[in-house]
mmCIF file of C-alpha atoms and ligand atoms in Angstrom:
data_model
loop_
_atom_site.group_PDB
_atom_site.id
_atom_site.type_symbol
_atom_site.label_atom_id
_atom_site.label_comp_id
_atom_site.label_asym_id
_atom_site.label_seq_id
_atom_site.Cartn_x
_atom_site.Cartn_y
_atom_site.Cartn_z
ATOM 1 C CA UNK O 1111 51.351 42.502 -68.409
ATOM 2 C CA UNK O 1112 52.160 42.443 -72.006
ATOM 3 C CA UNK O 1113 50.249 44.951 -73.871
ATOM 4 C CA UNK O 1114 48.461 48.211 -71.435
ATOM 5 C CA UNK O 1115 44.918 48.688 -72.012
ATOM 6 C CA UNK O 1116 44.479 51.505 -69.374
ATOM 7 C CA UNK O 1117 46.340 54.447 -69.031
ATOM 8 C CA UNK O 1118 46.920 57.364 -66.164
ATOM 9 C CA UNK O 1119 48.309 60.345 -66.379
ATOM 10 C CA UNK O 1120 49.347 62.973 -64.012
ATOM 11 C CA UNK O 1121 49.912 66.027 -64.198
ATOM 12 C CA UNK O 1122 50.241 68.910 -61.380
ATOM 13 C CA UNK O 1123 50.305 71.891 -63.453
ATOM 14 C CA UNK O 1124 54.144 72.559 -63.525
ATOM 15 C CA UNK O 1125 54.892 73.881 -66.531
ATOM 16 C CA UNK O 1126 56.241 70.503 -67.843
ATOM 17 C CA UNK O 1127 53.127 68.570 -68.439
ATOM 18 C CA UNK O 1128 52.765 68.656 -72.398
ATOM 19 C CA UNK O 1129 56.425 66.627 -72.775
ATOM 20 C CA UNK O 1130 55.123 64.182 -69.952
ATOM 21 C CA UNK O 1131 51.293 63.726 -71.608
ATOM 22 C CA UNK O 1132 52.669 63.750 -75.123
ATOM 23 C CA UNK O 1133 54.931 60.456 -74.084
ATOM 24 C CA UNK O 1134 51.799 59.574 -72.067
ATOM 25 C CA UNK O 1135 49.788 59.809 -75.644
ATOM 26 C CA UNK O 1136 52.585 58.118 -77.982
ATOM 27 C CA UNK O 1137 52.835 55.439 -75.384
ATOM 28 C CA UNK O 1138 48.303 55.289 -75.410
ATOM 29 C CA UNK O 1139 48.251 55.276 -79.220
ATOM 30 C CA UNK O 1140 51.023 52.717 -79.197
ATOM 31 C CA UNK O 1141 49.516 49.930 -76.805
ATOM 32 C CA UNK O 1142 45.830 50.926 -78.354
ATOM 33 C CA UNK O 1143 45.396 51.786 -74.496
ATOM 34 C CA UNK O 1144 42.441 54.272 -73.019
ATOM 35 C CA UNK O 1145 44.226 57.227 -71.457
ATOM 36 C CA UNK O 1146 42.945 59.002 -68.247
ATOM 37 C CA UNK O 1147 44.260 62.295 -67.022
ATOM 38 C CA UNK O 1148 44.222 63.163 -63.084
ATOM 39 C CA UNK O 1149 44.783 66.471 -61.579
ATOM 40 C CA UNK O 1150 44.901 66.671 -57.981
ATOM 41 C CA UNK O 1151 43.547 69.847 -55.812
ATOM 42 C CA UNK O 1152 45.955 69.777 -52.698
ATOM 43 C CA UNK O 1153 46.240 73.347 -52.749
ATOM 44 C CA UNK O 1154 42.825 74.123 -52.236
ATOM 45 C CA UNK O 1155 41.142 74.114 -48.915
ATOM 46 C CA UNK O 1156 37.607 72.652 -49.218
ATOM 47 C CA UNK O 1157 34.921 73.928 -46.545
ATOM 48 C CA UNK O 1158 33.493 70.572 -43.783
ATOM 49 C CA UNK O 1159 36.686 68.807 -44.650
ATOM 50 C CA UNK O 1160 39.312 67.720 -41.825
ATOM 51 C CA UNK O 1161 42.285 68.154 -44.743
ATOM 52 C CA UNK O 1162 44.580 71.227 -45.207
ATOM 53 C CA UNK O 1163 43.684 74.604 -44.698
ATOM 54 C CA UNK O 1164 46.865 76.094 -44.016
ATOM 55 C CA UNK O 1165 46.379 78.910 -46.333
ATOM 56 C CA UNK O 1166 42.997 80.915 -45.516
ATOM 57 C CA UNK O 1167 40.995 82.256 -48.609
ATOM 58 C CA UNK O 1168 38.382 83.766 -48.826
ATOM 59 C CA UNK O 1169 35.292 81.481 -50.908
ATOM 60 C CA UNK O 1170 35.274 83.655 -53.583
ATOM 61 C CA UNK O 1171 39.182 83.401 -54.265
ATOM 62 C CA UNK O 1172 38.756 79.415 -53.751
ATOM 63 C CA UNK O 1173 36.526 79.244 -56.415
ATOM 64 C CA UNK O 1174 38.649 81.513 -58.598
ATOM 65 C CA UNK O 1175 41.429 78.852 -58.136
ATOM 66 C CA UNK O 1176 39.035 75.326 -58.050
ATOM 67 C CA UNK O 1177 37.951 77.434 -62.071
ATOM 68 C CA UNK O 1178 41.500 78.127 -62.804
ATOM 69 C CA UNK O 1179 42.511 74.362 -61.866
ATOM 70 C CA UNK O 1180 39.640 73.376 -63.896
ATOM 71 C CA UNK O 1181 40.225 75.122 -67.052
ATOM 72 C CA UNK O 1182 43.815 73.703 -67.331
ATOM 73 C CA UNK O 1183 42.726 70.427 -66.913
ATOM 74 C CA UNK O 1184 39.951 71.009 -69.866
ATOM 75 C CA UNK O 1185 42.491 72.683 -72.115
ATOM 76 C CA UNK O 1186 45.276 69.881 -71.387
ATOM 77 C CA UNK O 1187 42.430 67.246 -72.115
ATOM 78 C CA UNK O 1188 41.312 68.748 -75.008
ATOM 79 C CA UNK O 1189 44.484 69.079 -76.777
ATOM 80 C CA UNK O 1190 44.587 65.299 -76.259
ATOM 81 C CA UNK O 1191 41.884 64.261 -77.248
ATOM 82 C CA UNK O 1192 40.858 62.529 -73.816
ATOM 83 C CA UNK O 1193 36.787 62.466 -73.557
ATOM 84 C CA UNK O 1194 35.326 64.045 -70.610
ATOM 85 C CA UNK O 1195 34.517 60.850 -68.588
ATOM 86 C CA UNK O 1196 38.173 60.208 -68.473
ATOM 87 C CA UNK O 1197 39.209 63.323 -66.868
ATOM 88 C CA UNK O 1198 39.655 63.376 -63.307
ATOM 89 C CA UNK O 1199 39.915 66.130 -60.450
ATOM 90 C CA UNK O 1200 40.278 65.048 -57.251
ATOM 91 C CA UNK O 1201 40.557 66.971 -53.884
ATOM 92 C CA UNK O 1202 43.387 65.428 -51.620
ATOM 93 C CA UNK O 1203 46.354 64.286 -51.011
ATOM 94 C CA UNK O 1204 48.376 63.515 -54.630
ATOM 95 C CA UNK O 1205 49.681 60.304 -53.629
ATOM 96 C CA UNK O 1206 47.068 58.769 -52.234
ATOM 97 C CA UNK O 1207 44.325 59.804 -54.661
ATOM 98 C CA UNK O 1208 46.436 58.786 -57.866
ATOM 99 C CA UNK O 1209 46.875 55.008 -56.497
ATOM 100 C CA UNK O 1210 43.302 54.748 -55.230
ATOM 101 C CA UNK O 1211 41.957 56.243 -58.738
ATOM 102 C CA UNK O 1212 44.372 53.376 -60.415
ATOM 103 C CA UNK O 1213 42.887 50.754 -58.532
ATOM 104 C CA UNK O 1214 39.211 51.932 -59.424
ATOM 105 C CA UNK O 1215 39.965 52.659 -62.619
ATOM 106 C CA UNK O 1216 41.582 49.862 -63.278
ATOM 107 C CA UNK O 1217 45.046 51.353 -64.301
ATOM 108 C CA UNK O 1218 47.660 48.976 -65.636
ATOM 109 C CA UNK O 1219 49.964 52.063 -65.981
ATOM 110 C CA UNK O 1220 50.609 55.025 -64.173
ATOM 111 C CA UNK O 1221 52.568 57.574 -65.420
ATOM 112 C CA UNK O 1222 54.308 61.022 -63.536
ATOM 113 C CA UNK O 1223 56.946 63.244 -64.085
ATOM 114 C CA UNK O 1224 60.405 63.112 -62.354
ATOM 115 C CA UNK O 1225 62.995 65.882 -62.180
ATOM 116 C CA UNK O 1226 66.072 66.653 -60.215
ATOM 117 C CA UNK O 1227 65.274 67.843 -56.456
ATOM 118 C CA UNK O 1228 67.408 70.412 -54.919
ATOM 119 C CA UNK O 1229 67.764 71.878 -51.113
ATOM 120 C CA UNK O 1230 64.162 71.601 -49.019
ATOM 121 C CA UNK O 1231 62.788 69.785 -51.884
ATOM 122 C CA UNK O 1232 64.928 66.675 -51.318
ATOM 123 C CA UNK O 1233 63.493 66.273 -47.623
ATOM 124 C CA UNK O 1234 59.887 67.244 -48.613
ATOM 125 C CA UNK O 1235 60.244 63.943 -50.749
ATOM 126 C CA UNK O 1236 58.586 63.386 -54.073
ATOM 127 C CA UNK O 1237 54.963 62.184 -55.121
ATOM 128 C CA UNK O 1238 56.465 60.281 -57.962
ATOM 129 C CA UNK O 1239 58.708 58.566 -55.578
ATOM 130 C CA UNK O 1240 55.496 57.668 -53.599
ATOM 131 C CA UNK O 1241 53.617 56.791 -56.373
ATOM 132 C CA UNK O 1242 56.096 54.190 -57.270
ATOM 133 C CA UNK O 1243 55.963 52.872 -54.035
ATOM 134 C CA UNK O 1244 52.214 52.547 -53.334
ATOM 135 C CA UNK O 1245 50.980 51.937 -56.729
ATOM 136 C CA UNK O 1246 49.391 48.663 -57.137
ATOM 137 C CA UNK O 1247 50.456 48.503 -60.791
ATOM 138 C CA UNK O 1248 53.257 49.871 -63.453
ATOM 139 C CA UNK O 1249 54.379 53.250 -63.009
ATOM 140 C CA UNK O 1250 56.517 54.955 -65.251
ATOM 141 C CA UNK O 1251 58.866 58.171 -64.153
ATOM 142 C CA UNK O 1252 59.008 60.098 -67.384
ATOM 143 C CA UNK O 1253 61.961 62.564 -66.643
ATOM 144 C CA UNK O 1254 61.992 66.226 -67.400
ATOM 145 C CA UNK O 1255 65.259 67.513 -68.486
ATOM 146 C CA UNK O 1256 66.031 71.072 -66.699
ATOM 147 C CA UNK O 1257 66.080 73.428 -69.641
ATOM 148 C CA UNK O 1258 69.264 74.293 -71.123
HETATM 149 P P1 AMP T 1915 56.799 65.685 -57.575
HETATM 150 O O1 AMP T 1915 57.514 64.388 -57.332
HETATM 151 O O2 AMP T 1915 55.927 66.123 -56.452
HETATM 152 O O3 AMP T 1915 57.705 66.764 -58.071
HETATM 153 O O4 AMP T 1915 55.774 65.408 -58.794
HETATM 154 C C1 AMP T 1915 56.192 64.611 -59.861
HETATM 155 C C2 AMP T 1915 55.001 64.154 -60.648
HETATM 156 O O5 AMP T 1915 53.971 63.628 -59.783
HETATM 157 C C3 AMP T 1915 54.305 65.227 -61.477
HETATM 158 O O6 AMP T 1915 54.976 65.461 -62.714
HETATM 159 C C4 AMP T 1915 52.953 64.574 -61.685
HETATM 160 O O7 AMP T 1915 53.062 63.542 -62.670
HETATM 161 C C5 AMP T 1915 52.692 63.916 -60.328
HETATM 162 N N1 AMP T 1915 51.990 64.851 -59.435
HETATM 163 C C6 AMP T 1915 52.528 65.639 -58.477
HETATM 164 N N2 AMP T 1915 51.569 66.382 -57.879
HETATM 165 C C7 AMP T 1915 50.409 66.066 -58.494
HETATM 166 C C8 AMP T 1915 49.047 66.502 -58.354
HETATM 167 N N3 AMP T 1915 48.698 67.428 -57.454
HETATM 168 N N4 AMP T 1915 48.116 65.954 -59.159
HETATM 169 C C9 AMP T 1915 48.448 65.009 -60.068
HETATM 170 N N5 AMP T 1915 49.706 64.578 -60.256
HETATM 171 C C10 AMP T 1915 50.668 65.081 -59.482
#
């Protein structure tokens, strides 16, 4: 693959996700590429659904959090100029639903974020890591510096 035509981004909220989707833009504008932006709910336990609800909430405070979730994915979106039909908010499990979006979507490039993992988070392993491993196509680790 020479030149990337379709672009993913994800972001899980972090606090870091404008210096990943700014490369993620650069790299879009670049290539002449379409960029897509995927959020995935996997702290949000949907009702009928055999997946995760470890935490109980109420509906009402679900909802609160599925808007919340929602709105930062809008705001994020807008400030990039990505058109609706390109964003994407999936309920799941990160890893899986970023690779099976790529492969839908036809992805040629995925790209995450990567930091430095301390104490429990070094066994509770990484989504980027997976990402890279399961992906059918690029992926690229943009790495956040810690601050300071
Ligand atoms: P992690 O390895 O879990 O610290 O996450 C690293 C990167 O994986 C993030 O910067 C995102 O690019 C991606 N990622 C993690 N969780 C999610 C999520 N829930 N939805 C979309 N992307 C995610």
């Amino acid at each position: 693959m020479l030149n990337y035509q379709n672009i993913l981004l994800t972001i899980d909220f972090s606090g870091h996700d404008l210096f990943v989707a700014q490369k993620a833009q650069a790299l879009a504008e670049q290539f002449h590429a379409t960029l897509h932006i995927l959020h995935v709910l996997d702290n949000i336990p949907m009702p009928d659904t055999p997946y995760g609800t470890v935490i109980p909430l109420s509906e009402d405070s679900a909802y609160e959090l599925l808007e919340n979730e929602k709105n930062k994915l809008v705001q994020i979106s807008d400030q990039l100029n990505i058109a609706p039909s390109r964003r994407w908010l999936i309920w799941g499990e990160p890893q899986q639903e970023i690779t099976q979006l790529a492969i839908q979507q036809q992805i040629d490039l995925i790209i995450v974020g990567s930091h430095d993992r301390h104490g429990l988070a070094v066994l509770m392993g990484s989504t980027a890591k997976d990402v890279l491993y399961h992906a059918e196509c690029d992926v690229l680790a943009v790495h956040i510096k810690k601050p300071g």
